[in-house]
Structures are given as C-alpha cells and as structure tokens.
PDB file of C-alpha atoms in Angstrom:
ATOM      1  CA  UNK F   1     -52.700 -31.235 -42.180  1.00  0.00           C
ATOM      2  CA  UNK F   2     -49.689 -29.462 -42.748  1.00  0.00           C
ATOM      3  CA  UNK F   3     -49.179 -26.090 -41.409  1.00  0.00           C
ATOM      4  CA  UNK F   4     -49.076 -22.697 -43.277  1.00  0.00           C
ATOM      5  CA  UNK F   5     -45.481 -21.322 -43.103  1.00  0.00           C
ATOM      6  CA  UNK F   6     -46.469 -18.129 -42.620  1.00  0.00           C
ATOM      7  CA  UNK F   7     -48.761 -18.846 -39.554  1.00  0.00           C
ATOM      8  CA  UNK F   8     -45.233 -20.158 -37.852  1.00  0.00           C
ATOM      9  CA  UNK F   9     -44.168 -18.213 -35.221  1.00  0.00           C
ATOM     10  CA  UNK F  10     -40.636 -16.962 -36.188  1.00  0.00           C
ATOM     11  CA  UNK F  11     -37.436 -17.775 -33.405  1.00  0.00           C
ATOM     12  CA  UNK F  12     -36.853 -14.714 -31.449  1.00  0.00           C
ATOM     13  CA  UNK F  13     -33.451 -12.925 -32.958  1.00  0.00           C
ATOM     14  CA  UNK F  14     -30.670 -13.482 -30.307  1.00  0.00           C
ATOM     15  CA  UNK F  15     -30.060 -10.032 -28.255  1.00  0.00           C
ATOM     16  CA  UNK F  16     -27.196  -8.546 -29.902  1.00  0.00           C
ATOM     17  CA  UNK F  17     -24.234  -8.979 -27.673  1.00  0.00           C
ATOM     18  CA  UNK F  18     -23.076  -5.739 -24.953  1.00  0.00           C
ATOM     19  CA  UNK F  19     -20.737  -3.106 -26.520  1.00  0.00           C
ATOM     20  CA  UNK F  20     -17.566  -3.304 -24.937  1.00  0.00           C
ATOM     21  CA  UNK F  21     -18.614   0.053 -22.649  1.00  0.00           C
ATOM     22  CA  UNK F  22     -21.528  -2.468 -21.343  1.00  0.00           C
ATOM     23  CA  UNK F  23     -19.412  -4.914 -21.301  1.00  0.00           C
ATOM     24  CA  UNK F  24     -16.657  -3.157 -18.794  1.00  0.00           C
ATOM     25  CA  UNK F  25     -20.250  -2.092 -16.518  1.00  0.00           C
ATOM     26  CA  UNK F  26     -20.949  -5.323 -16.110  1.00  0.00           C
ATOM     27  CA  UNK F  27     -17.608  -6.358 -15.216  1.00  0.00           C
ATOM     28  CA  UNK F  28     -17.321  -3.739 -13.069  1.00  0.00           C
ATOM     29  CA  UNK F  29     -20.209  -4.057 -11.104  1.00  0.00           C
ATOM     30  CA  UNK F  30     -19.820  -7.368 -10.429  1.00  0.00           C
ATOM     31  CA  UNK F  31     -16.265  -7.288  -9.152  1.00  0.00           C
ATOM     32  CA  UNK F  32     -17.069  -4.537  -6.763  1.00  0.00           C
ATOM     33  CA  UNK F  33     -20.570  -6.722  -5.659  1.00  0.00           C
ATOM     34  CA  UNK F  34     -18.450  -9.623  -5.215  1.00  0.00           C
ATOM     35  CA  UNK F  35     -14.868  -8.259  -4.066  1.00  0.00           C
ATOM     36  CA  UNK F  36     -12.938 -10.982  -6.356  1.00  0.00           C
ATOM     37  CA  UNK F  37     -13.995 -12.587  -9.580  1.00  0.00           C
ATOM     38  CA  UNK F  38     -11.861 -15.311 -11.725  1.00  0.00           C
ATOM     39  CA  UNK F  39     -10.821 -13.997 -15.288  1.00  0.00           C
ATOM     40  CA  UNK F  40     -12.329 -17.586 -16.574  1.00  0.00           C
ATOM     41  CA  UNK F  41     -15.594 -16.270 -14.771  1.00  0.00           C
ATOM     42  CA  UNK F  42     -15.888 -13.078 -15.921  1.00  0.00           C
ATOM     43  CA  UNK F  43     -15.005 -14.572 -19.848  1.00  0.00           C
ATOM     44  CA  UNK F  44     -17.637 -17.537 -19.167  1.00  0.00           C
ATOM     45  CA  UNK F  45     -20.453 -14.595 -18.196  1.00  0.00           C
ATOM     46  CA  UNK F  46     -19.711 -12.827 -20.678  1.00  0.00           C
ATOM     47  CA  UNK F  47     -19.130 -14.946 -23.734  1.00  0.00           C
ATOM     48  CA  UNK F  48     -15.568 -13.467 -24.617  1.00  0.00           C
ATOM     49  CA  UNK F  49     -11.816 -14.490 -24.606  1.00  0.00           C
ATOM     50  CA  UNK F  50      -9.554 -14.638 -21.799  1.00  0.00           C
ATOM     51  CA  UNK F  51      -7.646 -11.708 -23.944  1.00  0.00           C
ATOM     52  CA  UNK F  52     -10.740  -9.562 -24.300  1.00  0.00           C
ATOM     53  CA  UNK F  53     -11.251  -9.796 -20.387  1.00  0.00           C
ATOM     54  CA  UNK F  54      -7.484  -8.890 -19.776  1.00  0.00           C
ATOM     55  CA  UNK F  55      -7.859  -6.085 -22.082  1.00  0.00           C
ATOM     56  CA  UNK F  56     -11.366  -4.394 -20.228  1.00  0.00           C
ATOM     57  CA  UNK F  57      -9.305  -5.099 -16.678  1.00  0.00           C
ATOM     58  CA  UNK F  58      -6.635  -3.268 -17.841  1.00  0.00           C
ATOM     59  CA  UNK F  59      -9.022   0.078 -19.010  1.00  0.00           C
ATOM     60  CA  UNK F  60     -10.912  -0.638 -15.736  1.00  0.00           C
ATOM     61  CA  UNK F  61      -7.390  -0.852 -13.743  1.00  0.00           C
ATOM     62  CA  UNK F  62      -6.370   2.525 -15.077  1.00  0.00           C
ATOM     63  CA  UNK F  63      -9.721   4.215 -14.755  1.00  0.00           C
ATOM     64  CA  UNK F  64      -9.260   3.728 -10.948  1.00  0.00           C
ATOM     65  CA  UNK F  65     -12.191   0.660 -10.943  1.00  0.00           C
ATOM     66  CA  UNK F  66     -10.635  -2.256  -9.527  1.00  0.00           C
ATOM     67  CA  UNK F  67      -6.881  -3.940  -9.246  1.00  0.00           C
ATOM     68  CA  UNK F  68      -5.541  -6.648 -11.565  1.00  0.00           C
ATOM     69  CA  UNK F  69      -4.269  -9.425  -9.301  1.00  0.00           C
ATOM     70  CA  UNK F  70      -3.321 -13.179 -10.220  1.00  0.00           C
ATOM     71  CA  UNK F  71      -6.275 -15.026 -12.071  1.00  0.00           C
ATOM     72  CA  UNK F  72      -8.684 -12.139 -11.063  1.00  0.00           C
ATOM     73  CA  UNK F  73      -9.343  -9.114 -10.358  1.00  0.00           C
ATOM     74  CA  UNK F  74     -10.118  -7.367  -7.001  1.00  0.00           C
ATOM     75  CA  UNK F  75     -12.167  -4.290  -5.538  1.00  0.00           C
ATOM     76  CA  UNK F  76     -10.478  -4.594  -2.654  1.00  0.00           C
ATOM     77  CA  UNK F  77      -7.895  -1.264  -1.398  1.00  0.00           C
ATOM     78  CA  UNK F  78      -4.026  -2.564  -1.190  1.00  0.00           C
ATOM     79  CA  UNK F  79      -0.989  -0.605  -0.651  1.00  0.00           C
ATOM     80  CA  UNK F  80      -1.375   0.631  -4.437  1.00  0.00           C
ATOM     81  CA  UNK F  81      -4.727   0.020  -5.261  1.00  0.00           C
ATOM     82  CA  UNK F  82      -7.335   2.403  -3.044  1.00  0.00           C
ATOM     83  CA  UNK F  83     -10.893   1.599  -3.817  1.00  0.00           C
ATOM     84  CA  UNK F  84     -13.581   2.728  -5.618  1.00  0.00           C
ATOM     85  CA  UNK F  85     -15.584   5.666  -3.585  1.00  0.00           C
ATOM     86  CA  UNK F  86     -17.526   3.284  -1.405  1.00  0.00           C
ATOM     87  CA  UNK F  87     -14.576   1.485  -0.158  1.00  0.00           C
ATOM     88  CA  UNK F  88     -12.720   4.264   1.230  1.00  0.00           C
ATOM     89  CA  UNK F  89     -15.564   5.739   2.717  1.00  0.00           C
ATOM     90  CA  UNK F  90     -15.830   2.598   4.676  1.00  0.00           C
ATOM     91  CA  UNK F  91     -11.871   2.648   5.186  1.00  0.00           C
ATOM     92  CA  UNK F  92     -10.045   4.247   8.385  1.00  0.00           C
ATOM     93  CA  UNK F  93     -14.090   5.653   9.406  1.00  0.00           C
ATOM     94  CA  UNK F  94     -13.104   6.610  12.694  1.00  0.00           C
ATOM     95  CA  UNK F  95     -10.117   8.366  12.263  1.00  0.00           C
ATOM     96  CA  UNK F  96     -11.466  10.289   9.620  1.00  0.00           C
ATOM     97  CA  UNK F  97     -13.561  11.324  12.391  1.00  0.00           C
ATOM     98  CA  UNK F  98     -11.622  12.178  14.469  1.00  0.00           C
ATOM     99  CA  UNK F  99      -9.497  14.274  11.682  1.00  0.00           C
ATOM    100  CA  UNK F 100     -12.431  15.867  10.820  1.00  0.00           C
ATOM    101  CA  UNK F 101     -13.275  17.590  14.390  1.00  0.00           C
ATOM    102  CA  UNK F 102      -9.459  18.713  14.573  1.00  0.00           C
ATOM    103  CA  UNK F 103      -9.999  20.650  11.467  1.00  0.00           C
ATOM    104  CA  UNK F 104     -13.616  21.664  12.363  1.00  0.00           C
ATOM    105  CA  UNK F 105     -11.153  23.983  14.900  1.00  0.00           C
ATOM    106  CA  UNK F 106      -9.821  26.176  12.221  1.00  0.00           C
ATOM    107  CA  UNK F 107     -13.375  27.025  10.747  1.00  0.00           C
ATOM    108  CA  UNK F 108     -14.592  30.309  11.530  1.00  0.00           C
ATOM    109  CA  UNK F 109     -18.485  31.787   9.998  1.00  0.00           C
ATOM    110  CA  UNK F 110     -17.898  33.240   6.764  1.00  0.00           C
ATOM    111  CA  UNK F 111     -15.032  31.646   5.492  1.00  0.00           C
ATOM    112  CA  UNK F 112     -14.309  30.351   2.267  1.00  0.00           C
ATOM    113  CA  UNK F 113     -13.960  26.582   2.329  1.00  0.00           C
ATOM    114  CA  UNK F 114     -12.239  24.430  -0.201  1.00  0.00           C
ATOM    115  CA  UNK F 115     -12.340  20.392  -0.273  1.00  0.00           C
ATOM    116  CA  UNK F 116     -10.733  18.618  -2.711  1.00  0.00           C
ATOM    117  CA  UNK F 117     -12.357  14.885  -3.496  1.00  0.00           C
ATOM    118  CA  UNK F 118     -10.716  12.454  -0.518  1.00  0.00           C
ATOM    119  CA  UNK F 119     -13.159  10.904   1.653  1.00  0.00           C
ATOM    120  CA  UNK F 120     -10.991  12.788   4.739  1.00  0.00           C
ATOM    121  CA  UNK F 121     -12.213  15.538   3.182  1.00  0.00           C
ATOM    122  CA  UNK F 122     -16.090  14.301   3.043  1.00  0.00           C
ATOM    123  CA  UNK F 123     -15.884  14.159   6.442  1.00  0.00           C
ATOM    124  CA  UNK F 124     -15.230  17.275   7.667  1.00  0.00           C
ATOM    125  CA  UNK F 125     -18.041  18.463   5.025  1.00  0.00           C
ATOM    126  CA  UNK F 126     -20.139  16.766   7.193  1.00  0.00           C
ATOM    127  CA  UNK F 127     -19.760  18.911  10.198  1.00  0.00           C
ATOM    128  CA  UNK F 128     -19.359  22.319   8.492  1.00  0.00           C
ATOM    129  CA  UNK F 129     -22.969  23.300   8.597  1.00  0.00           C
ATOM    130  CA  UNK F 130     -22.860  24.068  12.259  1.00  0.00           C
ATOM    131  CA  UNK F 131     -20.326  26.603  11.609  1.00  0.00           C
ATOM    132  CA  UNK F 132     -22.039  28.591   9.330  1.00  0.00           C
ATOM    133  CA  UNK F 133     -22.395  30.755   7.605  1.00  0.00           C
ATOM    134  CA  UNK F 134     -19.638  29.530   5.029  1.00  0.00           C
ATOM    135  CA  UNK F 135     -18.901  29.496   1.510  1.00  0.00           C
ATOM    136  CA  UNK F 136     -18.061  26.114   0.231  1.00  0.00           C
ATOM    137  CA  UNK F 137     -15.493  24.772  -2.863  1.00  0.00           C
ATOM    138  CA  UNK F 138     -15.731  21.284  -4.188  1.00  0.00           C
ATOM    139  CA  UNK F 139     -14.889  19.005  -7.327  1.00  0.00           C
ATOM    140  CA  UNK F 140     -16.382  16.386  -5.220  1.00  0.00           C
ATOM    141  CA  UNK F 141     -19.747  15.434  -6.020  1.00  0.00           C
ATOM    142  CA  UNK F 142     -20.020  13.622  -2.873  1.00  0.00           C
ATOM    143  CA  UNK F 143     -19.804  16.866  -0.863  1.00  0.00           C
ATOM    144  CA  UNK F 144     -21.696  18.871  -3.290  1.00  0.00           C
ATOM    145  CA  UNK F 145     -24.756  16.473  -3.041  1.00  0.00           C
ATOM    146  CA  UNK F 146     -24.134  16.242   0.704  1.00  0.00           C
ATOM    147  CA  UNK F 147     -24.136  20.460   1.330  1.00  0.00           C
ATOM    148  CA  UNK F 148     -26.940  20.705  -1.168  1.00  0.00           C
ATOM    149  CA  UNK F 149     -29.718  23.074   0.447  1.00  0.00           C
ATOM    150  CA  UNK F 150     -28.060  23.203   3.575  1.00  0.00           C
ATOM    151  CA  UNK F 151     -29.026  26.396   5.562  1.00  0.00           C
ATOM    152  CA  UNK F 152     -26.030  28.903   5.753  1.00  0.00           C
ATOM    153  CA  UNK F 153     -23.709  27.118   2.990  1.00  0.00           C
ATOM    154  CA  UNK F 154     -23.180  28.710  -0.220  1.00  0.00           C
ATOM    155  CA  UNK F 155     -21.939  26.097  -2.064  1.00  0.00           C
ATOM    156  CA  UNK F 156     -19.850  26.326  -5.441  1.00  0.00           C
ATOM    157  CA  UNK F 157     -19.378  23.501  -7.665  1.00  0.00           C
ATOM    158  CA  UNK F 158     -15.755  22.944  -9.522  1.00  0.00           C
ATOM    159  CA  UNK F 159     -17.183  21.189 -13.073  1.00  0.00           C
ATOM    160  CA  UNK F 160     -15.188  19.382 -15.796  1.00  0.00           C
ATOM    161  CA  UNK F 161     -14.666  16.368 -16.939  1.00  0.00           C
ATOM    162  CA  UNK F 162     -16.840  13.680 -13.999  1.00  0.00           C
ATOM    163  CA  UNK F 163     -14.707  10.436 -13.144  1.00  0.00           C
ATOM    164  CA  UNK F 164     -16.694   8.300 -11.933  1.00  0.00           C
ATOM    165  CA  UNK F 165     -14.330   6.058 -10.185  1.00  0.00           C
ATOM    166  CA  UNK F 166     -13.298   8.889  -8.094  1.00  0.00           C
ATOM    167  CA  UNK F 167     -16.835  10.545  -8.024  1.00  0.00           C
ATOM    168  CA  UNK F 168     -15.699  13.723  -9.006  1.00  0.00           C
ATOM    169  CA  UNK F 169     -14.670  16.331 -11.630  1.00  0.00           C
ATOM    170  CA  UNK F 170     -10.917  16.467 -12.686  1.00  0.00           C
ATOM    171  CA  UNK F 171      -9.078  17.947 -15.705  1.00  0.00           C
ATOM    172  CA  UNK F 172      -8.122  21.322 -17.467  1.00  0.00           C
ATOM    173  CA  UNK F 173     -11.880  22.721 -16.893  1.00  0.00           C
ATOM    174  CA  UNK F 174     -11.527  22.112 -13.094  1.00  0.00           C
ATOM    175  CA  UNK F 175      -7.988  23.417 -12.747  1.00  0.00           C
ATOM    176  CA  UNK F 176      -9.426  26.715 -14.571  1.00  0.00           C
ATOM    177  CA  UNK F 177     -12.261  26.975 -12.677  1.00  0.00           C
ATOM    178  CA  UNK F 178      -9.765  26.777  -9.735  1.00  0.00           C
ATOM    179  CA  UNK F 179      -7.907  29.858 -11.115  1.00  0.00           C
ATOM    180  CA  UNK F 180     -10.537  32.046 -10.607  1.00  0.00           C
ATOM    181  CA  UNK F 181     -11.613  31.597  -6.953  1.00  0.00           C
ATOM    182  CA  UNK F 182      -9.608  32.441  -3.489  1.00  0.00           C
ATOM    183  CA  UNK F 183     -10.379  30.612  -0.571  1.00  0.00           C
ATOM    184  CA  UNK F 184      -9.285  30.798   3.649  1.00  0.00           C
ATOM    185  CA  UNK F 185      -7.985  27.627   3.485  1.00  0.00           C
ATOM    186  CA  UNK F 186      -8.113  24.418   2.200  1.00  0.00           C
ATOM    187  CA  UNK F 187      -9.032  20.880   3.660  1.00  0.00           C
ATOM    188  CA  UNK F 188      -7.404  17.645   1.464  1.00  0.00           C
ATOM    189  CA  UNK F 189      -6.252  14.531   2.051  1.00  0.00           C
ATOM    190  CA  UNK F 190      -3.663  12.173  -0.224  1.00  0.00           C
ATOM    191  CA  UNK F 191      -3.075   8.708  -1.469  1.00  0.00           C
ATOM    192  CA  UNK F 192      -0.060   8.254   0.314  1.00  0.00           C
ATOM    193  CA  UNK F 193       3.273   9.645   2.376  1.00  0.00           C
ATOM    194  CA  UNK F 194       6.689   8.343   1.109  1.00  0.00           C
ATOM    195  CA  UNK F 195       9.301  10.677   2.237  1.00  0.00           C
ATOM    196  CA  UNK F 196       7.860  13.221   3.183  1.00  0.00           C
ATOM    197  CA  UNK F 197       6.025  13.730   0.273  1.00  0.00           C
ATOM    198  CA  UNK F 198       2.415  12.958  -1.080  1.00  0.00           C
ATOM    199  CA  UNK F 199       1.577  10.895  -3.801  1.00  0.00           C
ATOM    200  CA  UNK F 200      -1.094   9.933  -5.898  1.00  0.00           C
ATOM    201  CA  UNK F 201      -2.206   7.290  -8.547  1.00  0.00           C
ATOM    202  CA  UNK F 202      -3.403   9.612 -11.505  1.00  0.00           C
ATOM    203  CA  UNK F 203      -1.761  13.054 -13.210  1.00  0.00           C
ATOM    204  CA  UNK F 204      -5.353  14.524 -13.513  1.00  0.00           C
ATOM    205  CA  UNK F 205      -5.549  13.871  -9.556  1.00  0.00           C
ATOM    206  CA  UNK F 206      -2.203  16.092  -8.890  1.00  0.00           C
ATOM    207  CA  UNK F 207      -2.894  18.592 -11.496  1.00  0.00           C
ATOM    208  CA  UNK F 208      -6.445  19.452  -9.369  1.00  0.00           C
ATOM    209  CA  UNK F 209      -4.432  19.477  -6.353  1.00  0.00           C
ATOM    210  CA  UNK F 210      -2.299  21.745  -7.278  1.00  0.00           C
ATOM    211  CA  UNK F 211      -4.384  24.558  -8.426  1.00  0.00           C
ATOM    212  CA  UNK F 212      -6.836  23.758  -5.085  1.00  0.00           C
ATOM    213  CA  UNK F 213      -2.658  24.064  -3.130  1.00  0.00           C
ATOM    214  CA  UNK F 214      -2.301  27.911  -5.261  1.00  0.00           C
ATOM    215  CA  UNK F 215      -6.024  29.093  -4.417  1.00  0.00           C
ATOM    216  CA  UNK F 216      -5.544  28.662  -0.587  1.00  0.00           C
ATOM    217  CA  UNK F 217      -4.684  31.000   1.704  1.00  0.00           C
ATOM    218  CA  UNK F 218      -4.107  28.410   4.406  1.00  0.00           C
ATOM    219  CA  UNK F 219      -3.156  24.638   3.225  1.00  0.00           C
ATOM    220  CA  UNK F 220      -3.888  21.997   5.541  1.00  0.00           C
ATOM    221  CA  UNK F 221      -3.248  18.147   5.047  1.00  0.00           C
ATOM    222  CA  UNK F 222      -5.262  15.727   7.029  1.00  0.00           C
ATOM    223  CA  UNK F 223      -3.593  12.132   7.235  1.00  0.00           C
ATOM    224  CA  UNK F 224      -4.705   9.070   8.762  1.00  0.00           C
ATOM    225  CA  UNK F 225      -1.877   6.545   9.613  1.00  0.00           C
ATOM    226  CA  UNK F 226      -2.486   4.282   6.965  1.00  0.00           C
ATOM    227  CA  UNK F 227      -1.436   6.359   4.394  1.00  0.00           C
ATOM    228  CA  UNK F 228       2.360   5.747   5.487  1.00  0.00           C
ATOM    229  CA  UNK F 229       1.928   2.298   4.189  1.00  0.00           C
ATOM    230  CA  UNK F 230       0.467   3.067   1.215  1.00  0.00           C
ATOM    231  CA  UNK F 231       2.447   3.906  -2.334  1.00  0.00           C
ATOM    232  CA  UNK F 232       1.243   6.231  -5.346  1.00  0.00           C
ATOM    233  CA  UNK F 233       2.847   7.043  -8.313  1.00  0.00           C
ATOM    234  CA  UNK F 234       2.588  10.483  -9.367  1.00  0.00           C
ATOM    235  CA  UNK F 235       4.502  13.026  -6.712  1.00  0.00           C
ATOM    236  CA  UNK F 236       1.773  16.117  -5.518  1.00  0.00           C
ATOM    237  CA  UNK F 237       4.336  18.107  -2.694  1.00  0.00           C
ATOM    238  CA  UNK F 238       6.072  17.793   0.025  1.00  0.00           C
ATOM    239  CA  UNK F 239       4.484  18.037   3.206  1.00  0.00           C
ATOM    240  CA  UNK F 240       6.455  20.942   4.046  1.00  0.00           C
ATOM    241  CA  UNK F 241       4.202  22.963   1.800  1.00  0.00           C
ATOM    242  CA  UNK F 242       1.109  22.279   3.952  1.00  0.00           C
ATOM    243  CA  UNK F 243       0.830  24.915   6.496  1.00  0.00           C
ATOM    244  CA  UNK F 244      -0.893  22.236   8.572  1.00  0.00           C
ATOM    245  CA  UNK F 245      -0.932  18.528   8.260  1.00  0.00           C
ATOM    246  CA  UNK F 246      -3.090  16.609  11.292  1.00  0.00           C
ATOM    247  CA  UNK F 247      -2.507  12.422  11.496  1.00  0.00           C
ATOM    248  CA  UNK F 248      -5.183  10.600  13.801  1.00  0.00           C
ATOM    249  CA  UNK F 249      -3.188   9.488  17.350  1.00  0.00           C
ATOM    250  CA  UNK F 250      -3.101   5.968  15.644  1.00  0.00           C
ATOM    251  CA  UNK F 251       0.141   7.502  13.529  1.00  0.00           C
ATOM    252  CA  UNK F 252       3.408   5.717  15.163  1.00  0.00           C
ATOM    253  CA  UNK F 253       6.133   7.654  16.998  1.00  0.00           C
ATOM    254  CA  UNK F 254       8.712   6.264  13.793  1.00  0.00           C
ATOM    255  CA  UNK F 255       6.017   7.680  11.001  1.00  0.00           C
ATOM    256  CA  UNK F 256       6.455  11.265  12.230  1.00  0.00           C
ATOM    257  CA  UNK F 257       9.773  12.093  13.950  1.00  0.00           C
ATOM    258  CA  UNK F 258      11.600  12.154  10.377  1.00  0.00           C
ATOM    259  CA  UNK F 259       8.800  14.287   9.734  1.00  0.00           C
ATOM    260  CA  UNK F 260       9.057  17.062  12.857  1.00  0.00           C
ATOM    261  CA  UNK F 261      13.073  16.840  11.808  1.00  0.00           C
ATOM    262  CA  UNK F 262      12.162  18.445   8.050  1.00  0.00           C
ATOM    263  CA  UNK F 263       9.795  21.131   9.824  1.00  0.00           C
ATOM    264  CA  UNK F 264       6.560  19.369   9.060  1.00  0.00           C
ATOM    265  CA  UNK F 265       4.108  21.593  11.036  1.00  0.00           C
ATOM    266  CA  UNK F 266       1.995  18.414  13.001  1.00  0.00           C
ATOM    267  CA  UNK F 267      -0.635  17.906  14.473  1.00  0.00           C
ATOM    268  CA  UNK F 268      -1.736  14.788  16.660  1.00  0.00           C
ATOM    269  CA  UNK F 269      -6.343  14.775  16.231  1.00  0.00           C
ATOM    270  CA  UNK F 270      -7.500  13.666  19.708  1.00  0.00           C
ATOM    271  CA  UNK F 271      -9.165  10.021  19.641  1.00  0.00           C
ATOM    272  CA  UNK F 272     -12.635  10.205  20.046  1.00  0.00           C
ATOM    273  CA  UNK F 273     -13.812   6.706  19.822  1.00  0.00           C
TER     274      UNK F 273
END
C-alpha cells in the first residue's frame, strides 16, 4: 500500500551553522581546554576554511585570548603572550605570595586602597581583610567578586567597558571614573620590565594605569622576576615613577643593579615558601 505523503515524517532542517561570535567561543574554549590546537583541527570542527580560522585567531590574538604560533594556536603564556586570567593566576603563585605580604606592610585601617587588574595585585586583595577597616578601588572583577561582603571593606567598583580576556573593565568610562576618586596608595603589577620601564600589550591597559598612577598618593610596583624576561608593546612609565617597586628574592643580582643605579626605590619580599 503506498504511503500518504503527508503522514511522512519530514528530515529535520540542519542547525543553522554558529555566527562567527560563536564561532570564536568555541575556538576559544577549546584552545584554552586543550593548551594547543592545529588550524586544520579547529577548520575540520568547525566546518570552515583554513582562512576563516586565521582570520578568528587573529581577533582572538588581539583580544588578549590566545597566541598565534606555527600551525596552531596556543593558550599557553610566552615572553609576549601572557595568558588568559586563569593562567597567570596559576603563574609565579608563590612569589606573588610572597609580594603580597611585603605590601600587606604598608596597609594601615582606614586607608583607601587601589588595585589595578594584575593577578599580583589579586593577591594582596586576598589578605586585606585582616587589616580592616579599608576602603577598596578595583577595575578588576576578580577582586571585586573576591571582597564582596567582606566585613570591614567598603568596596568601590571602577565600571566601563568588561574585557573579558583580562576579566576586567578598561576604557574612557574607567579612566573617568578614576578621575574622581583619591586613594593612599596604589598596589599594581605590569606585563613586563625592559629598561627600566614597564610595558604592556594593549593601549586601553596603559591608559587605566595611568589614571590609577595620577589618583595615588603613594605608587607602588610589585614585580616578580619573570617579568624581566618578558616583552610588551605599549610603554606605561618608568619605574622611577613608582615610589615603591618590591621583586620576590628570586629577582637576580644583574636584573636590579642597573636598576638601584637610576634611583629605583627597591625592595627585596622575604621568601616565604
């Protein structure tokens, strides 16, 4: 007997394929899962050219996401490349540490606290509750969520535009927002030390900096050693204009004496672990 047509079921439509903002997601989460993934991979999963792929690594590259290498592309930090959030927490743990309960020194109840969006900086927002009462600055959302509700910490969030690759809020709102505050001092880290100087990968990065550097009664720069082997493009200041900067013990003896000879003010953080 044949069969009605209409009784047929119909083929399920194909799902319509990802946008290319789904498209960079999905690429994105997988090469920070997996660390490295092939270009012929990532254009095999997703059903695309090898040019398409090229094209989302390079918006991913200059969001901050991940690091265009040969045949792939990596999550991994290099000496230009520094990791989404969750890699540099991970990075240099212990002598961020150890940074962190040098600076816990200069932090008297009822100061104003300001901590710009390094993981360094994370670290010392860690111990800050036991000195409170404080008032607390951030663009990071990391130390915003972290401070949340905790007893004695007024906390004050820096908005704007939210980059997610750096987990926090960056641009012309947050350098305004800036503006209008005064802290005691401020606690920040940087990409990298060529020179004497500090550098960074993004404009929007330095511009935040800056105003956080104007709004500080007290400036103080917490290194660990690897930043002298790291390179960033976009110049911040020289150290010189720090009225602080502490390196973890594991800093060699060649790293800072050019420094102490410009009239860095150093200090060495005691090891802990």
């Amino acid at each position: 007997m044949a069969h009605d047509v209409a009784s047929v079921n119909p083929l399920p439509e194909a799902a319509p394929p990802p946008s290319p903002r789904e498209r960079r997601e999905q690429i994105r989460r997988r090469v920070i899962d997996e660390g490295f993934v092939k270009i012929e991979d990532l254009a095999e999963a997703q059903g695309v050219s090898l040019m398409t792929i090229h094209r989302d690594l390079d918006v991913l590259q200059s969001e901050g996401w991940l690091r265009k290498v040969r045949g792939g592309a990596t999550a991994q930090p290099s000496a230009v490349h520094h990791g989404d959030v969750r890699h540099r927490v991970q990075a240099m743990a212990a002598e961020k540490r150890d940074l962190a309960l040098a600076a816990l020194e200069l932090v008297t109840p009822g100061a104003a606290i300001m901590i710009d969006e390094s993981t360094t900086g994370l670290a010392v927002a860690e111990l800050l509750p036991s000195r409170g009462p404080l008032t607390v600055i951030s663009n990071f959302l990391a130390v915003l969520k972290l401070l949340a509700g905790e007893p004695g910490v007024d906390l004050i969030g820096l908005g704007g535009a939210y980059y997610p690759a750096y987990d926090a809020f960056l641009g012309m709102q947050t350098t305004e927002a800036i503006r209008s505050l005064r802290a005691d001092v401020l606690f920040m880290s940087t990409t990298a030390v060529t020179d004497g100087h500090c550098y960074h990968q993004s404009q929007e990065t330095v511009a935040v900096k800056r105003a956080l550097m104007e709004a500080a009664n007290r400036r103080v720069l917490l290194i660990d050693h690897s930043k002298f082997t790291k390179n960033g493009l976009h110049q911040l200041a020289p150290l010189t204009a720090f009225d602080l900067v502490i390196v973890d013990a594991g800093a060699d003896e060649s790293q800072l004496a050019p420094l102490r000879a410009q009239g860095v003010p150093l200090k060495i953080a005691t090891r802990t672990a």
